[in-house]
C-alpha cells in the first residue's frame, strides 16, 4: 500500500513559498504565497512590496470575523493599481483573475489550485469586478467563508501572526468598517521572490521607506494612529493634539 509519487504537475501546484513579512501597526504577519497556482497575483504582490507600494496603506475596511481589507494607497477603497499599472499606465491597471473552474475537481487552465476560503488567514485579491485586480487585497478573519469562493483570486495565507489578524479584527470601527484608530501596513519585507523584475521596476525601488503622509482624502488625518505614542519622535506633539481634538 505505498502511495504513488506525485506527478510533476501535482508538485508544481503545491509549490508554496514563505515570501513576505508584513509589519503592521498591530504586529507582524508572515505570508506564504501560492506561486504556481496564482502566479500573476503573487508576482504583482511581490513587486508592489518591493517598490514599497504598500507602505503606510490603511486597513480601510475591517468587517469583523469576515475580511480585513487593505492595499489602497489612497485609503478610500477606490484606488490602487497593479505593478504593471504603476510601470506602464492606466491601460495596464488591472490583471486577470486566477480562479479555478468549479466542478469535477478540474483546476482549470488558469491556476487557482482549488483553494477555498476555509481557513482564517487566507489572502486574496479584492477586485473591482471580473478580471479587475489591482493592488487591494484582504485577509480573512473567519473560517469557512464560502460566499467568497470562486469570486476572488486566492494567492496566499498567513503562516505566522494569526494573533495579529485577531487584533485587527477586534478593532473598533465606524459604520463603514473603517477603524477609529488608523491601522496600517508599516513596512513590507520580501523574503523570497522567484520572479524576474519587469522592465523599469528597479527605477521605482526607493532607497529608504516612504514617509507617512496623512491625507485629507482618506479621512486618516482626523484619526490617531493606532500605534501612536505621545513621545513618538516621528510625529510632532502639536499634530497629535490636533488629531485628538478633531476625532
PDB file of C-alpha atoms in Angstrom:
ATOM      1  CA  UNK A   1       0.000   0.000   0.000  1.00  0.00           C
ATOM      2  CA  UNK A   2       2.659   2.612  -0.840  1.00  0.00           C
ATOM      3  CA  UNK A   3       1.322   5.861  -2.232  1.00  0.00           C
ATOM      4  CA  UNK A   4       2.290   6.696  -5.807  1.00  0.00           C
ATOM      5  CA  UNK A   5       4.757   9.542  -6.161  1.00  0.00           C
ATOM      6  CA  UNK A   6       3.104  12.850  -7.027  1.00  0.00           C
ATOM      7  CA  UNK A   7       3.325  13.832 -10.668  1.00  0.00           C
ATOM      8  CA  UNK A   8       5.357  16.926 -11.577  1.00  0.00           C
ATOM      9  CA  UNK A   9       2.056  18.739 -12.158  1.00  0.00           C
ATOM     10  CA  UNK A  10       0.867  17.946  -8.644  1.00  0.00           C
ATOM     11  CA  UNK A  11       4.164  19.097  -7.182  1.00  0.00           C
ATOM     12  CA  UNK A  12       4.008  22.331  -9.152  1.00  0.00           C
ATOM     13  CA  UNK A  13       0.504  23.057  -7.950  1.00  0.00           C
ATOM     14  CA  UNK A  14       1.601  22.509  -4.382  1.00  0.00           C
ATOM     15  CA  UNK A  15       4.541  24.899  -4.504  1.00  0.00           C
ATOM     16  CA  UNK A  16       4.228  27.380  -1.658  1.00  0.00           C
ATOM     17  CA  UNK A  17       6.883  29.886  -0.636  1.00  0.00           C
ATOM     18  CA  UNK A  18       7.396  31.816   2.558  1.00  0.00           C
ATOM     19  CA  UNK A  19       7.602  35.097   0.757  1.00  0.00           C
ATOM     20  CA  UNK A  20       6.729  38.307   2.603  1.00  0.00           C
ATOM     21  CA  UNK A  21       6.862  39.826   6.077  1.00  0.00           C
ATOM     22  CA  UNK A  22       4.180  42.480   6.580  1.00  0.00           C
ATOM     23  CA  UNK A  23       4.844  44.762   9.526  1.00  0.00           C
ATOM     24  CA  UNK A  24       1.568  46.315  10.655  1.00  0.00           C
ATOM     25  CA  UNK A  25       0.765  48.720  13.470  1.00  0.00           C
ATOM     26  CA  UNK A  26      -0.756  45.705  15.277  1.00  0.00           C
ATOM     27  CA  UNK A  27       2.234  43.375  14.791  1.00  0.00           C
ATOM     28  CA  UNK A  28       3.933  41.269  12.120  1.00  0.00           C
ATOM     29  CA  UNK A  29       2.438  38.839   9.600  1.00  0.00           C
ATOM     30  CA  UNK A  30       4.426  36.243   7.660  1.00  0.00           C
ATOM     31  CA  UNK A  31       2.765  35.374   4.363  1.00  0.00           C
ATOM     32  CA  UNK A  32       3.242  32.278   2.234  1.00  0.00           C
ATOM     33  CA  UNK A  33       2.368  32.641  -1.439  1.00  0.00           C
ATOM     34  CA  UNK A  34       0.916  30.102  -3.884  1.00  0.00           C
ATOM     35  CA  UNK A  35       3.409  30.982  -6.583  1.00  0.00           C
ATOM     36  CA  UNK A  36       2.452  28.290  -9.095  1.00  0.00           C
ATOM     37  CA  UNK A  37      -1.313  28.442  -8.550  1.00  0.00           C
ATOM     38  CA  UNK A  38      -1.713  32.216  -8.822  1.00  0.00           C
ATOM     39  CA  UNK A  39       1.492  33.405 -10.492  1.00  0.00           C
ATOM     40  CA  UNK A  40       0.171  36.776 -11.693  1.00  0.00           C
ATOM     41  CA  UNK A  41      -1.271  37.718  -8.307  1.00  0.00           C
ATOM     42  CA  UNK A  42       1.869  36.567  -6.489  1.00  0.00           C
ATOM     43  CA  UNK A  43       4.219  38.383  -8.843  1.00  0.00           C
ATOM     44  CA  UNK A  44       2.100  41.538  -8.607  1.00  0.00           C
ATOM     45  CA  UNK A  45       2.066  41.376  -4.801  1.00  0.00           C
ATOM     46  CA  UNK A  46       5.804  40.757  -4.521  1.00  0.00           C
ATOM     47  CA  UNK A  47       6.773  43.525  -6.935  1.00  0.00           C
ATOM     48  CA  UNK A  48       4.438  46.034  -5.241  1.00  0.00           C
ATOM     49  CA  UNK A  49       6.049  45.067  -1.918  1.00  0.00           C
ATOM     50  CA  UNK A  50       9.480  45.540  -3.472  1.00  0.00           C
ATOM     51  CA  UNK A  51       8.735  49.134  -4.545  1.00  0.00           C
ATOM     52  CA  UNK A  52       7.214  49.813  -1.074  1.00  0.00           C
ATOM     53  CA  UNK A  53       3.829  50.491  -2.645  1.00  0.00           C
ATOM     54  CA  UNK A  54       2.015  49.081   0.393  1.00  0.00           C
ATOM     55  CA  UNK A  55       3.967  51.066   2.990  1.00  0.00           C
ATOM     56  CA  UNK A  56       1.563  53.116   5.135  1.00  0.00           C
ATOM     57  CA  UNK A  57      -1.574  51.658   3.492  1.00  0.00           C
ATOM     58  CA  UNK A  58      -4.573  51.689   5.836  1.00  0.00           C
ATOM     59  CA  UNK A  59      -6.704  48.710   6.706  1.00  0.00           C
ATOM     60  CA  UNK A  60      -9.628  50.734   5.376  1.00  0.00           C
ATOM     61  CA  UNK A  61     -12.311  48.037   5.594  1.00  0.00           C
ATOM     62  CA  UNK A  62     -12.487  45.762   8.644  1.00  0.00           C
ATOM     63  CA  UNK A  63     -15.566  43.511   8.664  1.00  0.00           C
ATOM     64  CA  UNK A  64     -15.479  41.555  11.919  1.00  0.00           C
ATOM     65  CA  UNK A  65     -14.991  37.791  11.502  1.00  0.00           C
ATOM     66  CA  UNK A  66     -15.102  38.285   7.726  1.00  0.00           C
ATOM     67  CA  UNK A  67     -12.370  40.283   5.961  1.00  0.00           C
ATOM     68  CA  UNK A  68      -9.603  42.779   6.706  1.00  0.00           C
ATOM     69  CA  UNK A  69      -9.057  44.809   3.524  1.00  0.00           C
ATOM     70  CA  UNK A  70      -6.015  46.909   2.662  1.00  0.00           C
ATOM     71  CA  UNK A  71      -3.622  47.708  -0.186  1.00  0.00           C
ATOM     72  CA  UNK A  72      -5.093  51.006  -1.407  1.00  0.00           C
ATOM     73  CA  UNK A  73      -2.574  53.876  -1.111  1.00  0.00           C
ATOM     74  CA  UNK A  74      -5.421  56.411  -1.296  1.00  0.00           C
ATOM     75  CA  UNK A  75      -7.097  54.794   1.731  1.00  0.00           C
ATOM     76  CA  UNK A  76     -10.516  55.305   0.138  1.00  0.00           C
ATOM     77  CA  UNK A  77     -11.212  51.787  -1.133  1.00  0.00           C
ATOM     78  CA  UNK A  78     -11.416  53.164  -4.679  1.00  0.00           C
ATOM     79  CA  UNK A  79      -7.715  53.412  -5.500  1.00  0.00           C
ATOM     80  CA  UNK A  80      -4.738  51.235  -6.234  1.00  0.00           C
ATOM     81  CA  UNK A  81      -3.156  49.806  -9.352  1.00  0.00           C
ATOM     82  CA  UNK A  82      -1.236  46.707 -10.318  1.00  0.00           C
ATOM     83  CA  UNK A  83       2.525  46.816 -10.674  1.00  0.00           C
ATOM     84  CA  UNK A  84       2.028  46.948 -14.461  1.00  0.00           C
ATOM     85  CA  UNK A  85      -0.266  49.932 -13.958  1.00  0.00           C
ATOM     86  CA  UNK A  86       2.446  51.650 -11.914  1.00  0.00           C
ATOM     87  CA  UNK A  87       5.020  50.965 -14.624  1.00  0.00           C
ATOM     88  CA  UNK A  88       3.037  51.283 -17.847  1.00  0.00           C
ATOM     89  CA  UNK A  89      -0.012  53.408 -17.136  1.00  0.00           C
ATOM     90  CA  UNK A  90      -3.768  53.275 -16.737  1.00  0.00           C
ATOM     91  CA  UNK A  91      -4.414  50.757 -19.532  1.00  0.00           C
ATOM     92  CA  UNK A  92      -2.397  48.197 -17.540  1.00  0.00           C
ATOM     93  CA  UNK A  93      -4.066  48.961 -14.177  1.00  0.00           C
ATOM     94  CA  UNK A  94      -5.774  45.557 -13.810  1.00  0.00           C
ATOM     95  CA  UNK A  95      -4.843  41.916 -14.294  1.00  0.00           C
ATOM     96  CA  UNK A  96      -6.973  38.826 -14.798  1.00  0.00           C
ATOM     97  CA  UNK A  97      -8.462  36.537 -12.185  1.00  0.00           C
ATOM     98  CA  UNK A  98      -6.743  33.243 -11.423  1.00  0.00           C
ATOM     99  CA  UNK A  99      -9.750  31.294 -10.187  1.00  0.00           C
ATOM    100  CA  UNK A 100     -10.241  27.592 -10.955  1.00  0.00           C
ATOM    101  CA  UNK A 101     -13.319  26.417 -12.780  1.00  0.00           C
ATOM    102  CA  UNK A 102     -15.515  24.533 -10.328  1.00  0.00           C
ATOM    103  CA  UNK A 103     -16.850  21.034 -10.739  1.00  0.00           C
ATOM    104  CA  UNK A 104     -15.249  17.635 -11.101  1.00  0.00           C
ATOM    105  CA  UNK A 105     -12.059  18.637  -9.365  1.00  0.00           C
ATOM    106  CA  UNK A 106     -10.944  20.441 -12.509  1.00  0.00           C
ATOM    107  CA  UNK A 107      -8.353  23.013 -11.602  1.00  0.00           C
ATOM    108  CA  UNK A 108      -9.000  24.883 -14.800  1.00  0.00           C
ATOM    109  CA  UNK A 109      -6.394  26.202 -17.156  1.00  0.00           C
ATOM    110  CA  UNK A 110      -5.780  29.389 -15.213  1.00  0.00           C
ATOM    111  CA  UNK A 111      -4.421  28.066 -11.955  1.00  0.00           C
ATOM    112  CA  UNK A 112      -6.052  28.724  -8.602  1.00  0.00           C
ATOM    113  CA  UNK A 113      -5.389  25.253  -7.259  1.00  0.00           C
ATOM    114  CA  UNK A 114      -8.901  24.740  -5.969  1.00  0.00           C
ATOM    115  CA  UNK A 115      -8.125  26.838  -2.883  1.00  0.00           C
ATOM    116  CA  UNK A 116     -11.082  27.972  -0.811  1.00  0.00           C
ATOM    117  CA  UNK A 117     -11.719  30.462   1.979  1.00  0.00           C
ATOM    118  CA  UNK A 118     -11.950  27.611   4.501  1.00  0.00           C
ATOM    119  CA  UNK A 119      -9.283  28.869   6.885  1.00  0.00           C
ATOM    120  CA  UNK A 120      -8.830  32.156   8.690  1.00  0.00           C
ATOM    121  CA  UNK A 121      -5.751  33.953   7.365  1.00  0.00           C
ATOM    122  CA  UNK A 122      -6.499  33.264   3.693  1.00  0.00           C
ATOM    123  CA  UNK A 123      -5.234  36.087   1.448  1.00  0.00           C
ATOM    124  CA  UNK A 124      -6.990  37.010  -1.790  1.00  0.00           C
ATOM    125  CA  UNK A 125      -7.357  39.871  -4.245  1.00  0.00           C
ATOM    126  CA  UNK A 126     -10.133  42.368  -3.578  1.00  0.00           C
ATOM    127  CA  UNK A 127     -11.338  43.068  -7.104  1.00  0.00           C
ATOM    128  CA  UNK A 128     -13.474  45.757  -8.685  1.00  0.00           C
ATOM    129  CA  UNK A 129     -15.212  43.139 -10.858  1.00  0.00           C
ATOM    130  CA  UNK A 130     -14.284  40.168 -13.037  1.00  0.00           C
ATOM    131  CA  UNK A 131     -10.628  40.333 -14.125  1.00  0.00           C
ATOM    132  CA  UNK A 132     -10.211  43.686 -12.347  1.00  0.00           C
ATOM    133  CA  UNK A 133      -7.401  43.003  -9.876  1.00  0.00           C
ATOM    134  CA  UNK A 134      -5.023  45.835  -8.989  1.00  0.00           C
ATOM    135  CA  UNK A 135      -3.350  46.240  -5.567  1.00  0.00           C
ATOM    136  CA  UNK A 136      -6.088  45.800  -2.957  1.00  0.00           C
ATOM    137  CA  UNK A 137      -6.253  42.513  -1.076  1.00  0.00           C
ATOM    138  CA  UNK A 138      -7.895  41.095   2.005  1.00  0.00           C
ATOM    139  CA  UNK A 139      -7.070  38.675   4.801  1.00  0.00           C
ATOM    140  CA  UNK A 140      -9.931  36.523   6.057  1.00  0.00           C
ATOM    141  CA  UNK A 141     -10.807  36.865   9.735  1.00  0.00           C
ATOM    142  CA  UNK A 142     -13.090  33.817   9.929  1.00  0.00           C
ATOM    143  CA  UNK A 143     -13.287  30.204   8.756  1.00  0.00           C
ATOM    144  CA  UNK A 144     -15.463  28.715   6.008  1.00  0.00           C
ATOM    145  CA  UNK A 145     -16.239  31.958   4.187  1.00  0.00           C
ATOM    146  CA  UNK A 146     -17.511  30.073   1.155  1.00  0.00           C
ATOM    147  CA  UNK A 147     -19.524  33.059  -0.113  1.00  0.00           C
ATOM    148  CA  UNK A 148     -16.170  34.398  -1.353  1.00  0.00           C
ATOM    149  CA  UNK A 149     -15.157  31.213  -3.188  1.00  0.00           C
ATOM    150  CA  UNK A 150     -14.980  31.416  -6.969  1.00  0.00           C
ATOM    151  CA  UNK A 151     -15.089  35.215  -6.984  1.00  0.00           C
ATOM    152  CA  UNK A 152     -11.612  36.196  -5.811  1.00  0.00           C
ATOM    153  CA  UNK A 153      -8.083  35.057  -6.641  1.00  0.00           C
ATOM    154  CA  UNK A 154      -6.621  33.368  -3.557  1.00  0.00           C
ATOM    155  CA  UNK A 155      -2.851  33.797  -3.623  1.00  0.00           C
ATOM    156  CA  UNK A 156      -1.540  33.130  -0.113  1.00  0.00           C
ATOM    157  CA  UNK A 157      -2.113  32.654   3.577  1.00  0.00           C
ATOM    158  CA  UNK A 158      -0.824  33.928   6.907  1.00  0.00           C
ATOM    159  CA  UNK A 159       1.569  31.388   8.426  1.00  0.00           C
ATOM    160  CA  UNK A 160       2.688  33.445  11.414  1.00  0.00           C
ATOM    161  CA  UNK A 161       0.708  36.213  13.069  1.00  0.00           C
ATOM    162  CA  UNK A 162      -2.860  34.948  13.358  1.00  0.00           C
ATOM    163  CA  UNK A 163      -2.892  36.749  16.724  1.00  0.00           C
ATOM    164  CA  UNK A 164      -2.271  39.962  14.759  1.00  0.00           C
ATOM    165  CA  UNK A 165      -5.211  39.079  12.473  1.00  0.00           C
ATOM    166  CA  UNK A 166      -7.307  38.764  15.649  1.00  0.00           C
ATOM    167  CA  UNK A 167      -6.154  42.153  16.943  1.00  0.00           C
ATOM    168  CA  UNK A 168      -7.046  43.903  13.689  1.00  0.00           C
ATOM    169  CA  UNK A 169     -10.365  42.019  13.621  1.00  0.00           C
ATOM    170  CA  UNK A 170     -11.173  43.323  17.118  1.00  0.00           C
ATOM    171  CA  UNK A 171     -10.646  46.990  16.185  1.00  0.00           C
ATOM    172  CA  UNK A 172     -13.440  49.448  16.925  1.00  0.00           C
ATOM    173  CA  UNK A 173     -14.794  50.642  13.574  1.00  0.00           C
ATOM    174  CA  UNK A 174     -17.270  53.166  12.224  1.00  0.00           C
ATOM    175  CA  UNK A 175     -20.366  52.157  10.242  1.00  0.00           C
ATOM    176  CA  UNK A 176     -18.283  51.840   7.063  1.00  0.00           C
ATOM    177  CA  UNK A 177     -15.865  49.369   8.648  1.00  0.00           C
ATOM    178  CA  UNK A 178     -13.035  51.880   8.989  1.00  0.00           C
ATOM    179  CA  UNK A 179     -11.143  51.552  12.298  1.00  0.00           C
ATOM    180  CA  UNK A 180     -11.472  54.604  14.555  1.00  0.00           C
ATOM    181  CA  UNK A 181      -7.713  54.498  15.038  1.00  0.00           C
ATOM    182  CA  UNK A 182      -5.654  54.109  11.876  1.00  0.00           C
ATOM    183  CA  UNK A 183      -4.229  50.595  11.424  1.00  0.00           C
ATOM    184  CA  UNK A 184      -1.593  50.466   8.695  1.00  0.00           C
ATOM    185  CA  UNK A 185       0.903  48.321   6.899  1.00  0.00           C
ATOM    186  CA  UNK A 186       4.118  49.928   8.142  1.00  0.00           C
ATOM    187  CA  UNK A 187       6.685  48.017   6.083  1.00  0.00           C
ATOM    188  CA  UNK A 188       6.905  45.073   3.706  1.00  0.00           C
ATOM    189  CA  UNK A 189       9.974  42.856   3.582  1.00  0.00           C
ATOM    190  CA  UNK A 190      10.349  40.424   0.674  1.00  0.00           C
ATOM    191  CA  UNK A 191      11.851  37.166   1.926  1.00  0.00           C
ATOM    192  CA  UNK A 192      11.721  35.175  -1.314  1.00  0.00           C
ATOM    193  CA  UNK A 193      10.926  36.359  -4.837  1.00  0.00           C
ATOM    194  CA  UNK A 194      11.099  33.724  -7.603  1.00  0.00           C
ATOM    195  CA  UNK A 195      10.087  36.139 -10.377  1.00  0.00           C
ATOM    196  CA  UNK A 196      12.238  38.343 -12.590  1.00  0.00           C
ATOM    197  CA  UNK A 197      11.647  42.072 -12.200  1.00  0.00           C
ATOM    198  CA  UNK A 198       9.674  43.632 -15.044  1.00  0.00           C
ATOM    199  CA  UNK A 199      11.495  46.317 -17.078  1.00  0.00           C
ATOM    200  CA  UNK A 200      11.595  49.633 -15.255  1.00  0.00           C
ATOM    201  CA  UNK A 201      10.926  48.218 -11.775  1.00  0.00           C
ATOM    202  CA  UNK A 202      14.428  48.868 -10.448  1.00  0.00           C
ATOM    203  CA  UNK A 203      13.944  52.597 -11.053  1.00  0.00           C
ATOM    204  CA  UNK A 204      10.916  52.514  -8.753  1.00  0.00           C
ATOM    205  CA  UNK A 205      12.587  50.892  -5.734  1.00  0.00           C
ATOM    206  CA  UNK A 206      13.068  53.636  -3.122  1.00  0.00           C
ATOM    207  CA  UNK A 207      16.385  53.889  -1.287  1.00  0.00           C
ATOM    208  CA  UNK A 208      14.530  54.191   2.011  1.00  0.00           C
ATOM    209  CA  UNK A 209      10.998  53.646   3.241  1.00  0.00           C
ATOM    210  CA  UNK A 210       8.499  56.310   2.160  1.00  0.00           C
ATOM    211  CA  UNK A 211       7.398  58.857   4.755  1.00  0.00           C
ATOM    212  CA  UNK A 212       3.893  58.579   6.136  1.00  0.00           C
ATOM    213  CA  UNK A 213       1.698  61.273   4.588  1.00  0.00           C
ATOM    214  CA  UNK A 214      -1.646  61.560   6.315  1.00  0.00           C
ATOM    215  CA  UNK A 215      -4.176  62.588   3.682  1.00  0.00           C
ATOM    216  CA  UNK A 216      -7.387  64.545   3.934  1.00  0.00           C
ATOM    217  CA  UNK A 217      -8.847  62.438   1.118  1.00  0.00           C
ATOM    218  CA  UNK A 218      -8.952  59.206   3.123  1.00  0.00           C
ATOM    219  CA  UNK A 219     -10.012  60.837   6.387  1.00  0.00           C
ATOM    220  CA  UNK A 220      -6.983  59.425   8.214  1.00  0.00           C
ATOM    221  CA  UNK A 221      -5.664  62.833   9.263  1.00  0.00           C
ATOM    222  CA  UNK A 222      -8.635  63.217  11.620  1.00  0.00           C
ATOM    223  CA  UNK A 223      -7.813  59.985  13.470  1.00  0.00           C
ATOM    224  CA  UNK A 224      -4.968  58.944  15.723  1.00  0.00           C
ATOM    225  CA  UNK A 225      -2.566  56.295  14.538  1.00  0.00           C
ATOM    226  CA  UNK A 226      -3.218  53.003  16.300  1.00  0.00           C
ATOM    227  CA  UNK A 227       0.404  52.719  17.445  1.00  0.00           C
ATOM    228  CA  UNK A 228       0.893  56.432  18.163  1.00  0.00           C
ATOM    229  CA  UNK A 229       2.502  57.359  21.450  1.00  0.00           C
ATOM    230  CA  UNK A 230       2.909  60.898  22.852  1.00  0.00           C
ATOM    231  CA  UNK A 231       6.688  60.607  22.814  1.00  0.00           C
ATOM    232  CA  UNK A 232       6.893  59.187  19.287  1.00  0.00           C
ATOM    233  CA  UNK A 233       9.635  61.154  17.524  1.00  0.00           C
ATOM    234  CA  UNK A 234       8.174  60.887  14.052  1.00  0.00           C
ATOM    235  CA  UNK A 235       5.104  62.934  14.940  1.00  0.00           C
ATOM    236  CA  UNK A 236       5.140  66.443  16.383  1.00  0.00           C
ATOM    237  CA  UNK A 237       3.114  66.751  19.583  1.00  0.00           C
ATOM    238  CA  UNK A 238       1.017  69.576  18.127  1.00  0.00           C
ATOM    239  CA  UNK A 239      -0.140  67.313  15.301  1.00  0.00           C
ATOM    240  CA  UNK A 240      -1.175  64.670  17.815  1.00  0.00           C
ATOM    241  CA  UNK A 241      -3.199  67.199  19.793  1.00  0.00           C
ATOM    242  CA  UNK A 242      -4.847  68.498  16.654  1.00  0.00           C
ATOM    243  CA  UNK A 243      -5.860  64.946  15.653  1.00  0.00           C
ATOM    244  CA  UNK A 244      -7.171  64.219  19.119  1.00  0.00           C
ATOM    245  CA  UNK A 245      -9.349  67.350  19.040  1.00  0.00           C
ATOM    246  CA  UNK A 246     -10.718  66.526  15.593  1.00  0.00           C
ATOM    247  CA  UNK A 247     -11.644  62.926  16.321  1.00  0.00           C
TER     248      UNK A 247
END
